[in-house]
Coordinates of C-alpha atoms in Angstrom, one line a residue:
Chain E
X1 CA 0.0 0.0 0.0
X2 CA 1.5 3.2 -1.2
X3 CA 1.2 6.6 0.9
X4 CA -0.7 10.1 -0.1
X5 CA 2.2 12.4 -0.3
X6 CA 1.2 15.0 -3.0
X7 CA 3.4 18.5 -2.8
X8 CA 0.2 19.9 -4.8
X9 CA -2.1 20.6 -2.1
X10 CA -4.5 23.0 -3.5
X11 CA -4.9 19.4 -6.0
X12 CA -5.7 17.3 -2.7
X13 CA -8.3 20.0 -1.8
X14 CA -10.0 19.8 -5.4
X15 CA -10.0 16.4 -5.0
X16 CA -11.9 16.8 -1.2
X17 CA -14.1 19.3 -3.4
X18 CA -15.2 17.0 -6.3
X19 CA -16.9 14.5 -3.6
X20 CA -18.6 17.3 -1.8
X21 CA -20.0 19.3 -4.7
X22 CA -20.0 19.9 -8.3
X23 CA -16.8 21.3 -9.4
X24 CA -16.8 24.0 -12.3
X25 CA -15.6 23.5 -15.3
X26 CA -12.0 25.2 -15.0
X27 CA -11.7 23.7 -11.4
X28 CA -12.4 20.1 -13.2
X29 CA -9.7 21.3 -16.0
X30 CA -7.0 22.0 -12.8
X31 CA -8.1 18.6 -11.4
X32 CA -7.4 16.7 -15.2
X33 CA -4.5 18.6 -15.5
X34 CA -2.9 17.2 -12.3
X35 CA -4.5 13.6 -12.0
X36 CA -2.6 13.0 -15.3
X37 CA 0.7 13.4 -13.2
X38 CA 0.4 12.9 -10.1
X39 CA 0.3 9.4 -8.6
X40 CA -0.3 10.3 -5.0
X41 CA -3.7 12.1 -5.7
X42 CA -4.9 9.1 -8.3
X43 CA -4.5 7.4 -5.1
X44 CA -6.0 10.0 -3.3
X45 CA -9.0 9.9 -5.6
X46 CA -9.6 6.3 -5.3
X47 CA -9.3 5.8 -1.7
X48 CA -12.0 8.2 -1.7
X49 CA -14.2 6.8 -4.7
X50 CA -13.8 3.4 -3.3
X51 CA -15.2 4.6 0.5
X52 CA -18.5 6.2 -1.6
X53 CA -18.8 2.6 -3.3
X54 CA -18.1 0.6 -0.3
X55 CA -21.1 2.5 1.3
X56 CA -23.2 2.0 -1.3
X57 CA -22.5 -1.6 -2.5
X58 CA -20.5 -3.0 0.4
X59 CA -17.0 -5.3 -0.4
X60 CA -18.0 -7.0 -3.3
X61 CA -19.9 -4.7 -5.6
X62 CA -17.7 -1.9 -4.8
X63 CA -14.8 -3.4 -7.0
X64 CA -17.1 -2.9 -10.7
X65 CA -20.1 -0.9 -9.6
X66 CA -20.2 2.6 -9.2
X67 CA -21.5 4.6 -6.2
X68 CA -24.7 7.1 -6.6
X69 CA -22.8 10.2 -5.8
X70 CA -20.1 8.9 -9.0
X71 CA -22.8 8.5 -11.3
X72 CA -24.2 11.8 -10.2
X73 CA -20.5 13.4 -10.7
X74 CA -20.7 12.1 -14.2
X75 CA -24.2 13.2 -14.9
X76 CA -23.0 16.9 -14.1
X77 CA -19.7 16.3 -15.6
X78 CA -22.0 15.5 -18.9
X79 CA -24.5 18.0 -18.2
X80 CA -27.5 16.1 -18.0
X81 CA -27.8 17.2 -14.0
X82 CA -27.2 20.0 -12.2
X83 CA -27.4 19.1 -8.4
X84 CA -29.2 21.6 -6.3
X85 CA -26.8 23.4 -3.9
X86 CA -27.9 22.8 0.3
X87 CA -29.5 25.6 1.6
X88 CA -26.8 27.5 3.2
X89 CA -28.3 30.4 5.5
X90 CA -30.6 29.9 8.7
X91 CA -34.2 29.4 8.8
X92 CA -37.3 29.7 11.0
X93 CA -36.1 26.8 13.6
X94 CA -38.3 26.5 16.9
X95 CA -37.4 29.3 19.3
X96 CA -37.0 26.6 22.0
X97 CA -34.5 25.0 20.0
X98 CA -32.6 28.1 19.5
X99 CA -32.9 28.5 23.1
X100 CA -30.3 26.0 24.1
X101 CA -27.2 27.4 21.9
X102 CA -25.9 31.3 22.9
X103 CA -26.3 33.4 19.7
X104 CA -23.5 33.0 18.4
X105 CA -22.9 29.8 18.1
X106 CA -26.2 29.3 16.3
X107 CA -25.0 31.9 14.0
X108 CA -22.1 30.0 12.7
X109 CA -24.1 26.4 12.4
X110 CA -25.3 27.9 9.6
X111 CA -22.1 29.6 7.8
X112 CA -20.6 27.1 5.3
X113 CA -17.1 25.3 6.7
X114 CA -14.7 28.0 7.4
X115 CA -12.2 27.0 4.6
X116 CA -14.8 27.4 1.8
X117 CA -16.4 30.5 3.2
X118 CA -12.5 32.1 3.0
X119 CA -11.7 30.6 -0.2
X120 CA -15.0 32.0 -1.4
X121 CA -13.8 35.0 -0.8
X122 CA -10.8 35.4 -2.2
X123 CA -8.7 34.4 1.1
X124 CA -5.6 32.7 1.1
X125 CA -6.3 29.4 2.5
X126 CA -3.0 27.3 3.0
X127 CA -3.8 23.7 2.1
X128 CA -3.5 22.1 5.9
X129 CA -5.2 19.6 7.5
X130 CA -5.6 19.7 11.8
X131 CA -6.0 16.6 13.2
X132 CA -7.0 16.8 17.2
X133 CA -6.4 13.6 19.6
X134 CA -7.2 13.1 23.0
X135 CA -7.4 10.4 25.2
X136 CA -9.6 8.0 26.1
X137 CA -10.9 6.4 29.2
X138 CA -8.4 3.1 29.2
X139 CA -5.5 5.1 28.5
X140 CA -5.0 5.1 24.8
X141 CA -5.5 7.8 22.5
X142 CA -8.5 8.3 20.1
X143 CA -9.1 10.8 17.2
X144 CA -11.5 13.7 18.6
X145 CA -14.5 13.4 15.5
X146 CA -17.4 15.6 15.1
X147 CA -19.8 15.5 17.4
X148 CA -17.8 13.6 19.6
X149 CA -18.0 14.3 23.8
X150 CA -15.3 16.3 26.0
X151 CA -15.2 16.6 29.8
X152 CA -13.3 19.5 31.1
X153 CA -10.2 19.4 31.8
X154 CA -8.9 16.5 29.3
X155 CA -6.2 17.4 27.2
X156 CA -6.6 17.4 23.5
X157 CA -3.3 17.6 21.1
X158 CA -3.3 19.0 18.0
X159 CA -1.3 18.0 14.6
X160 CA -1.1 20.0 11.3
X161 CA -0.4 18.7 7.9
X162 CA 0.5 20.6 5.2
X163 CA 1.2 19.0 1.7
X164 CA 3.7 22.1 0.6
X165 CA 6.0 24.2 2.9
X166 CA 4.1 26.7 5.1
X167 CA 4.8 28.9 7.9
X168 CA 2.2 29.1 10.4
X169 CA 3.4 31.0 13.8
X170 CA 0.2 32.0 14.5
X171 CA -1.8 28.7 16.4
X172 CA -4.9 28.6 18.3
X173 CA -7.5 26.8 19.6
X174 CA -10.8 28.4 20.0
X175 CA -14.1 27.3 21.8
X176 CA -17.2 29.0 21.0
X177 CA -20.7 27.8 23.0
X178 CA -22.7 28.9 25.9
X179 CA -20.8 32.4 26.9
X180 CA -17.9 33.8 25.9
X181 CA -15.2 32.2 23.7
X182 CA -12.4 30.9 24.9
X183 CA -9.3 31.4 23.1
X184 CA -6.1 28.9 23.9
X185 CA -3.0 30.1 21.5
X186 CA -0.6 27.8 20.8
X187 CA 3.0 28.0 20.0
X188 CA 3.4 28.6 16.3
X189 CA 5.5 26.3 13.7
X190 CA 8.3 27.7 11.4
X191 CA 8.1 25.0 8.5
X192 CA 5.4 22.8 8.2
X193 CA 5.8 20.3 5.3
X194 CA 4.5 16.9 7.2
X195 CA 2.3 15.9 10.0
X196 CA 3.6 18.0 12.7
X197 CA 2.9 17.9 16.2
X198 CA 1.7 21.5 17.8
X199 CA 3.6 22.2 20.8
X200 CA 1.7 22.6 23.8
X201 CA -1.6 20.5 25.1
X202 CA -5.3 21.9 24.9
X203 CA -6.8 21.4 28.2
X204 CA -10.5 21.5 27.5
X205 CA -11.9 25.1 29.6
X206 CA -14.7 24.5 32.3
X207 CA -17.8 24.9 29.7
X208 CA -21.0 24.3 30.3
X209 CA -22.4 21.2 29.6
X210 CA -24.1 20.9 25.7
X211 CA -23.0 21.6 22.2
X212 CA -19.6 23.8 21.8
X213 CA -17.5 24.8 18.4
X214 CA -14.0 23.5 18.4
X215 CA -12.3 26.0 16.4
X216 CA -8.7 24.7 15.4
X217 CA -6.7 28.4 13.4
X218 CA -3.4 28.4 12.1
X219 CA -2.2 31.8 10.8
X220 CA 0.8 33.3 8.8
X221 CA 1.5 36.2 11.8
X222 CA 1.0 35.5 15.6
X223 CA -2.5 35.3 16.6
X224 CA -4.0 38.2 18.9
X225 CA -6.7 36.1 21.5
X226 CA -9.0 39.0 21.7
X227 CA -8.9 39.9 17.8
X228 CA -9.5 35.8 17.2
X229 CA -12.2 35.8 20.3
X230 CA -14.3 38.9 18.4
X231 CA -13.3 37.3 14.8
X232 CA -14.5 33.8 15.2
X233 CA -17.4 34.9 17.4
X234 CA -18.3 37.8 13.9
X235 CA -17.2 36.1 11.0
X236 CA -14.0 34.2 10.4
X237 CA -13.7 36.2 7.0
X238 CA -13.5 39.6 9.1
X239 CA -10.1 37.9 10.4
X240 CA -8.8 38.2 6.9
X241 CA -10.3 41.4 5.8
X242 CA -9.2 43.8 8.7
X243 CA -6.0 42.0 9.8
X244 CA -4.6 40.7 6.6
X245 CA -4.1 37.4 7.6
X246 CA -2.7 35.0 4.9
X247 CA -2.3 31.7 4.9
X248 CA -5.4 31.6 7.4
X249 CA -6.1 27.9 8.2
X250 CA -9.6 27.4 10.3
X251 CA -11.2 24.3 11.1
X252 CA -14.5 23.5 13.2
X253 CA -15.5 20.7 15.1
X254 CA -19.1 20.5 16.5
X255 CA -18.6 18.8 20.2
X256 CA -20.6 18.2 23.4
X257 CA -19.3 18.9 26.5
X258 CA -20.6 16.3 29.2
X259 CA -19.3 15.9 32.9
X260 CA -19.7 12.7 34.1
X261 CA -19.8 12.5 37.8
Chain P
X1 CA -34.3 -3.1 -23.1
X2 CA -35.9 0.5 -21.5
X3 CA -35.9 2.0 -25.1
X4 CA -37.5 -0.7 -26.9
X5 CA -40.1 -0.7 -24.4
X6 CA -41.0 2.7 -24.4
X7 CA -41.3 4.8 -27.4
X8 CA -41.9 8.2 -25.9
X9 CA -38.3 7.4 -24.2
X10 CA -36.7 6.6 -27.4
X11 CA -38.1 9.5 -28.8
X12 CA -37.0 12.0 -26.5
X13 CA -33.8 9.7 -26.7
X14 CA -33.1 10.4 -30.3
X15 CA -34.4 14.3 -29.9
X16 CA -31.4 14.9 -27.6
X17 CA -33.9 15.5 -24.5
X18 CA -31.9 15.8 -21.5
X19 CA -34.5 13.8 -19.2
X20 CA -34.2 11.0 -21.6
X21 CA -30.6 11.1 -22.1
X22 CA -30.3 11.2 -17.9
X23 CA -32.6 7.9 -17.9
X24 CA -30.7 6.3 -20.4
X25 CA -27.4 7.0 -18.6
X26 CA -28.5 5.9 -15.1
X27 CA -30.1 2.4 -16.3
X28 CA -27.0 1.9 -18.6
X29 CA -23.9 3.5 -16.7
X30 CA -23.5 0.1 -14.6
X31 CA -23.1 -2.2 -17.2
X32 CA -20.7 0.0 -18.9
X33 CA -18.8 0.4 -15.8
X34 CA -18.7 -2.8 -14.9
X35 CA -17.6 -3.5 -18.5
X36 CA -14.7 -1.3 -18.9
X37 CA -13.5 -2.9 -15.5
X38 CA -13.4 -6.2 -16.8
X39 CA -12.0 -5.9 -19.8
X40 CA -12.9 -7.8 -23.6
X41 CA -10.8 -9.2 -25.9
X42 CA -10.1 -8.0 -29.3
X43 CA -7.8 -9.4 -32.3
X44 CA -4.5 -7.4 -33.0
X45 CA -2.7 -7.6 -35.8
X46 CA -4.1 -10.9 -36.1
X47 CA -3.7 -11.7 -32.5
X48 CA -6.4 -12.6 -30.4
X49 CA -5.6 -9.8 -26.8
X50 CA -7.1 -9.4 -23.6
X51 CA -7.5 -5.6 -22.2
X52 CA -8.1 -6.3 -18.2
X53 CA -10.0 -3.6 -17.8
X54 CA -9.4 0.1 -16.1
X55 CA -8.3 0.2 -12.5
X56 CA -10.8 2.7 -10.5
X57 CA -10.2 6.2 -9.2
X58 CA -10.8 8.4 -12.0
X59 CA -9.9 6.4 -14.7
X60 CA -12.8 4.9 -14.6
X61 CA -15.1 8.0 -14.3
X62 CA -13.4 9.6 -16.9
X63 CA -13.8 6.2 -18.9
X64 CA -17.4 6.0 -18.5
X65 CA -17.9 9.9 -19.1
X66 CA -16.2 10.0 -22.3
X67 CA -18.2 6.7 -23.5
X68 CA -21.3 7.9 -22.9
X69 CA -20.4 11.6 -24.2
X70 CA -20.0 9.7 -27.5
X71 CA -22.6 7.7 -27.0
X72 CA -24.8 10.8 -26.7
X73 CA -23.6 12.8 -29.8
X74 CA -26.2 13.3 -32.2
X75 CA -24.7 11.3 -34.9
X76 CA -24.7 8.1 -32.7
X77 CA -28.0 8.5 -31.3
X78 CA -29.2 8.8 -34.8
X79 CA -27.7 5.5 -36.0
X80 CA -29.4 3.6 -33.1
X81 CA -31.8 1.6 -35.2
X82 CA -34.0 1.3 -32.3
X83 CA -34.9 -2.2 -33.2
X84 CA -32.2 -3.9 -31.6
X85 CA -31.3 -3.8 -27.9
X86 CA -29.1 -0.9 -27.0
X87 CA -27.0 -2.5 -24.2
X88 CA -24.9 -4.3 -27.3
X89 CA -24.9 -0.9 -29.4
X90 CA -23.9 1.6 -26.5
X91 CA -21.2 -1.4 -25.4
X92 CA -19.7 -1.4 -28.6
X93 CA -18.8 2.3 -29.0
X94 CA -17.1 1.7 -25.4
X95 CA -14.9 -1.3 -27.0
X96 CA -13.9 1.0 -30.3
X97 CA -13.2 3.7 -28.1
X98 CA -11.1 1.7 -26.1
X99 CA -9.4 0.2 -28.8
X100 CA -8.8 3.4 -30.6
X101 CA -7.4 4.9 -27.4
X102 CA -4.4 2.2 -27.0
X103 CA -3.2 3.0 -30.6
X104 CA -3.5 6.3 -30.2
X105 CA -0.6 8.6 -30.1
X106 CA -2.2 11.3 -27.5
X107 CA -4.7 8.7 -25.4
X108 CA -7.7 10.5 -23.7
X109 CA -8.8 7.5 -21.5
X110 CA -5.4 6.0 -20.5
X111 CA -3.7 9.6 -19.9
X112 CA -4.1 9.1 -16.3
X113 CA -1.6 6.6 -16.2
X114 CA 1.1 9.1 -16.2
X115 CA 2.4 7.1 -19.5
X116 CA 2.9 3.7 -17.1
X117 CA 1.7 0.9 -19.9
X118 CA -1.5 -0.7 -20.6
X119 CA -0.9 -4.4 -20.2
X120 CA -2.5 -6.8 -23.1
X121 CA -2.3 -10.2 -22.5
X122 CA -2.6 -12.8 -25.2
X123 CA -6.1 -14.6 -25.6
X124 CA -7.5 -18.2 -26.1
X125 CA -11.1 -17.4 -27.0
X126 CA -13.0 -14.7 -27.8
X127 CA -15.2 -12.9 -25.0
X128 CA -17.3 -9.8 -25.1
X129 CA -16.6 -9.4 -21.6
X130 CA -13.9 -11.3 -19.6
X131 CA -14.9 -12.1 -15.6
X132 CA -14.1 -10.5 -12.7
X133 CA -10.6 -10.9 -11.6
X134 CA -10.9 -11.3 -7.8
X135 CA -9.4 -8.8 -5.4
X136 CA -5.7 -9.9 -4.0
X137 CA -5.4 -10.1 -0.6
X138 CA -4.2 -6.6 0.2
X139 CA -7.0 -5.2 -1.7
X140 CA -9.5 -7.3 -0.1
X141 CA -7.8 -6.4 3.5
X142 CA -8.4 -2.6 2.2
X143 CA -11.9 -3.2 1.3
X144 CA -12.9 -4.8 4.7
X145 CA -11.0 -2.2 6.5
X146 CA -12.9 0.5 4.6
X147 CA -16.3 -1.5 5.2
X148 CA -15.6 -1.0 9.4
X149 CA -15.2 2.4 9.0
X150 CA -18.1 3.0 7.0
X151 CA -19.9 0.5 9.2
X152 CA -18.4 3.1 12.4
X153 CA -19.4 5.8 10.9
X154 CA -22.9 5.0 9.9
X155 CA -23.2 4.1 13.8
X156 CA -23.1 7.6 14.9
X157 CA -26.0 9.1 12.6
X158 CA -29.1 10.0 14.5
X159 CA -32.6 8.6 12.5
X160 CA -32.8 11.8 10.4
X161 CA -29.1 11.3 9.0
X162 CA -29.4 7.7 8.7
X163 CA -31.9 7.5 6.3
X164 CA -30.6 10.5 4.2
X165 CA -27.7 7.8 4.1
X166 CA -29.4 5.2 3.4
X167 CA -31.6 6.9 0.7
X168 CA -28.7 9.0 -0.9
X169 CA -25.6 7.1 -0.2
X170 CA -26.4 3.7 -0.4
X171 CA -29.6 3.5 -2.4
X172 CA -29.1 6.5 -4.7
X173 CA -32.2 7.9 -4.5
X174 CA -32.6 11.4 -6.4
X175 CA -33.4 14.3 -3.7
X176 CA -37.0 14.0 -4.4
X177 CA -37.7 10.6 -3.9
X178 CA -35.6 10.7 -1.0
X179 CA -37.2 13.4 0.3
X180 CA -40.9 11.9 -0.3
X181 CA -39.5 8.0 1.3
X182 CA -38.1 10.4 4.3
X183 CA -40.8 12.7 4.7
X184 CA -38.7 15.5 4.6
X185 CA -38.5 18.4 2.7
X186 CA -36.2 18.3 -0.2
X187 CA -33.9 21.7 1.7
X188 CA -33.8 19.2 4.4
X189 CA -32.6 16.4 2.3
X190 CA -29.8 18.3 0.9
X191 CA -28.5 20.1 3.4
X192 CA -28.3 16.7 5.9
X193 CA -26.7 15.4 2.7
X194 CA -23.7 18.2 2.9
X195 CA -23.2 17.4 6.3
X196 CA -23.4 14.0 6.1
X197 CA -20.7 14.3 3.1
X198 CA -18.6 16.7 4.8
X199 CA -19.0 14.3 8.3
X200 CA -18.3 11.1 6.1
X201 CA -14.8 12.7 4.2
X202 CA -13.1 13.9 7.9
X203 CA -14.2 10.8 9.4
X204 CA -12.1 8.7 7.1
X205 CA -9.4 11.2 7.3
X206 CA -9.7 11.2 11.2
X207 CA -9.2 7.1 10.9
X208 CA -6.3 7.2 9.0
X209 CA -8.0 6.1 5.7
X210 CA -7.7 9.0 3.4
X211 CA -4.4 10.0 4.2
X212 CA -0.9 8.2 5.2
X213 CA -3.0 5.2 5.1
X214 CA -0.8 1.8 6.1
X215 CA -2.8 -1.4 7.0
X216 CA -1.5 -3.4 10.1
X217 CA -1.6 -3.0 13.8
X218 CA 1.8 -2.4 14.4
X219 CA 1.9 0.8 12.7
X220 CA -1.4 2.2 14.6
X221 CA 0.0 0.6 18.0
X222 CA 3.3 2.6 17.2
X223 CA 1.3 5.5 16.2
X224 CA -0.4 5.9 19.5
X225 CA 3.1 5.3 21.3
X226 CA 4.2 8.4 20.2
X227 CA 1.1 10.3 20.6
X228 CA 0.4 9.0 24.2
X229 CA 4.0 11.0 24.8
X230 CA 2.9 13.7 23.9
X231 CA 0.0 14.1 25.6
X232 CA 1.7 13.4 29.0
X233 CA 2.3 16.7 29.0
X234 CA 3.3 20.2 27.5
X235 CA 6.4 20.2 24.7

């Protein structure tokens, strides 16, 4: 089994893109243009294709059959379907509903991810991935996933991968729920070109118990906590727009907080 | 058979109607995919070959797009008889296209190869489709792994996201009929869809799949080794 090491990151991203939504036409061209030399993201590509069909037929059909979302990709590629974008901006949920997340946080359940919503607007996004680990309750250590639960207190360690050279000195983790956030900067890295460790551990804040954003930001200058605190609590884009931030890297992860006695 | 069955089809087929040409391609696209991965023979030079087929990733999608963006062009949907089955028809502009593609100079389907070579093996009998070749043991050891994770992952949907999975993902459902088998509205469909999608992709990064992927316990064992340093405490 051969390793993913492409040095054309913005290619890996396009890749990540194609399985979440219609690519346009010169994005599709870029894509070509790069699948047609370079090995690591063919294997990128299928790793992916083959987890759509392995959900869709299970082992053995996934070796000849196609998955519904690749036939879809085709239809659009062909233009005999144009997939309906998701609804991207809030609407009339029940008031008690609302109720149980602070303002804010509601607010940015409803932005699109981060990266897209700064690449959407002209940002520069450096291609890097965060990966956050923590661990679990018999001592080993367990990838922290979307929606998964914290207890106060735990720590939480943070990676970064990058698939071409970037500086990021700026590093922070931000958590954004019930009351204020809470903004925990990390020590910066010089050259990131692999999976590298963050220095420092995240100790999860005392939070309330319920649903909190796990903000994960990795910036090209050293990060201000109160600038990140009002950014990321606005509108990550306001980061870049006032403060010039390039190579902006932000990632979320919806969690629940949950003491156990 | 769907176009010698229905008329109406076949005539919006042969108008170009983009409905028709959708239903065509979603009853058909299997069976050409599943052709183009197994492979045909074909005499060369006077020598009977065997072309095993294209590997997946996109390859294959941009195989299948390119046979049935031929497939599709007025002048081939014209000289569709309409009398005979098209399964045979639309299959045979995917072997010529093949065919013409591995003596061709500047290949459109085989350019993802990054100019690594197309392996024809000689033939003892002529087969308009060869079988499957089973999966090696490392791919089969892939597959199964992959299957756990999607097995893992399907484990954490709540009801609403589970059936937009099942209806979307697995089944294939088109938003609509999803929507109506759900009762949900179509907004709702779609925008579960987007999160599932979005859920799906960083959960297989998160378990290793997607990205420095290496099968085997000993690598994941060492893996956590290392990290279980570094959590101990502050570097």
């Amino acid at each position: 089994m051969t390793t993913t090491t492409c040095v054309g990151g913005s290619a890996a991203r396009l890749i990540e893109l194609r399985f979440l939504r219609p690519l346009n036409e010169a994005e599709r061209h870029r894509l070509e243009g790069h699948l047609t030399t370079c090995g690591a993201c063919q294997e990128r590509y299928r790793r992916l294709q083959r987890a759509e069909r392995i959900a869709a037929h299970g082992v053995d059909g996934a070796q000849e059959l196609p998955s519904p979302f690749e036939l879809e990709r085709i239809a659009a590629d062909l233009g005999l379907y144009q997939p309906e974008p998701p609804r991207r901006r809030a609407w009339a949920w029940p008031l008690a509903w609302v109720g149980a997340l602070a303002v804010a946080a509601v607010l940015l359940v409803f932005l699109p991810p981060p990266r897209e919503f700064l690449q959407d607007r002209g940002a520069e996004v450096a291609p890097a991935n965060f990966a956050v680990f923590t661990a679990d309750r018999a001592g080993g250590v367990v990838a922290l996933e979307t929606q998964a639960t914290l207890q106060p207190g735990s720590p939480l360690k943070l990676r970064v991968a990058a698939p071409t050279p970037v500086a990021l000195p700026g590093m922070a983790a931000v958590f954004v729920g019930e009351g204020p956030p809470v903004v925990i900067t990390l020590p910066g890295l010089d050259h990131v070109d692999a999976p590298t460790t963050v220095g420092g551990v995240v100790v999860v804040p005392e939070l309330p118990n319920g649903a909190v954003w796990l903000y994960l930001v990795a910036a090209s200058a050293p990060l201000d906590p109160a600038l990140l605190s009002r950014g990321l609590a606005d509108r990550p884009e306001v980061l870049v727009a006032k403060e010039r931030l390039s190579a902006l890297v932000v990632e979320r992860r919806l969690l629940q907080v949950e003491r156990t006695p | 058979m769907i176009l010698l069955e229905r008329r109406s089809l076949l005539d919006g087929f042969r108008r170009g109607d983009k409905a028709a040409l959708l239903e065509v391609y979603r009853h058909y696209a299997p069976i050409v995919s599943r052709f183009l991965t197994r492979g045909f023979t074909f005499d060369s030079q006077g020598q009977l070959c065997s072309f095993r087929g294209f590997r997946g990733g996109y390859e294959i999608e941009a195989a299948l797009q390119e046979v049935f963006r031929r497939a599709f062009e007025e002048k081939a949907r014209l000289a569709y008889n309409g009398l005979d089955p098209y399964q045979p028809y639309l299959l045979r502009i995917a072997r010529n296209l093949v065919i013409n593609d591995l003596k061709s100079k500047q290949p459109i389907l085989f350019r993802f190869r990054q100019g690594g070579p197309v392996v024809l093996e000689p033939a003892h009998e002529e087969v308009e489709e060869l079988p499957p070749v089973p999966p090696d043991a490392a791919d089969r050891l892939e597959a199964e792994e992959v299957a756990r994770l999607v097995a893992n992952f399907r484990a954490t949907l709540d009801p609403r996201e589970a059936g937009v999975f099942r209806a979307r993902f697995e089944e294939g459902l088109a938003s609509e009929k999803a929507a109506e088998a759900l009762s949900l509205t179509r907004s709702q469909v779609r925008t579960t869809e987007a999160r599932l999608k979005e859920r799906f992709l960083r959960h297989m990064q998160a378990a290793g799949y997607l990205d420095h992927y290496r099968p085997g316990k000993a690598t994941s064992a060492a893996l956590s080794g290392v990290l279980l340093l570094l959590l101990g405490g502050p570097s």
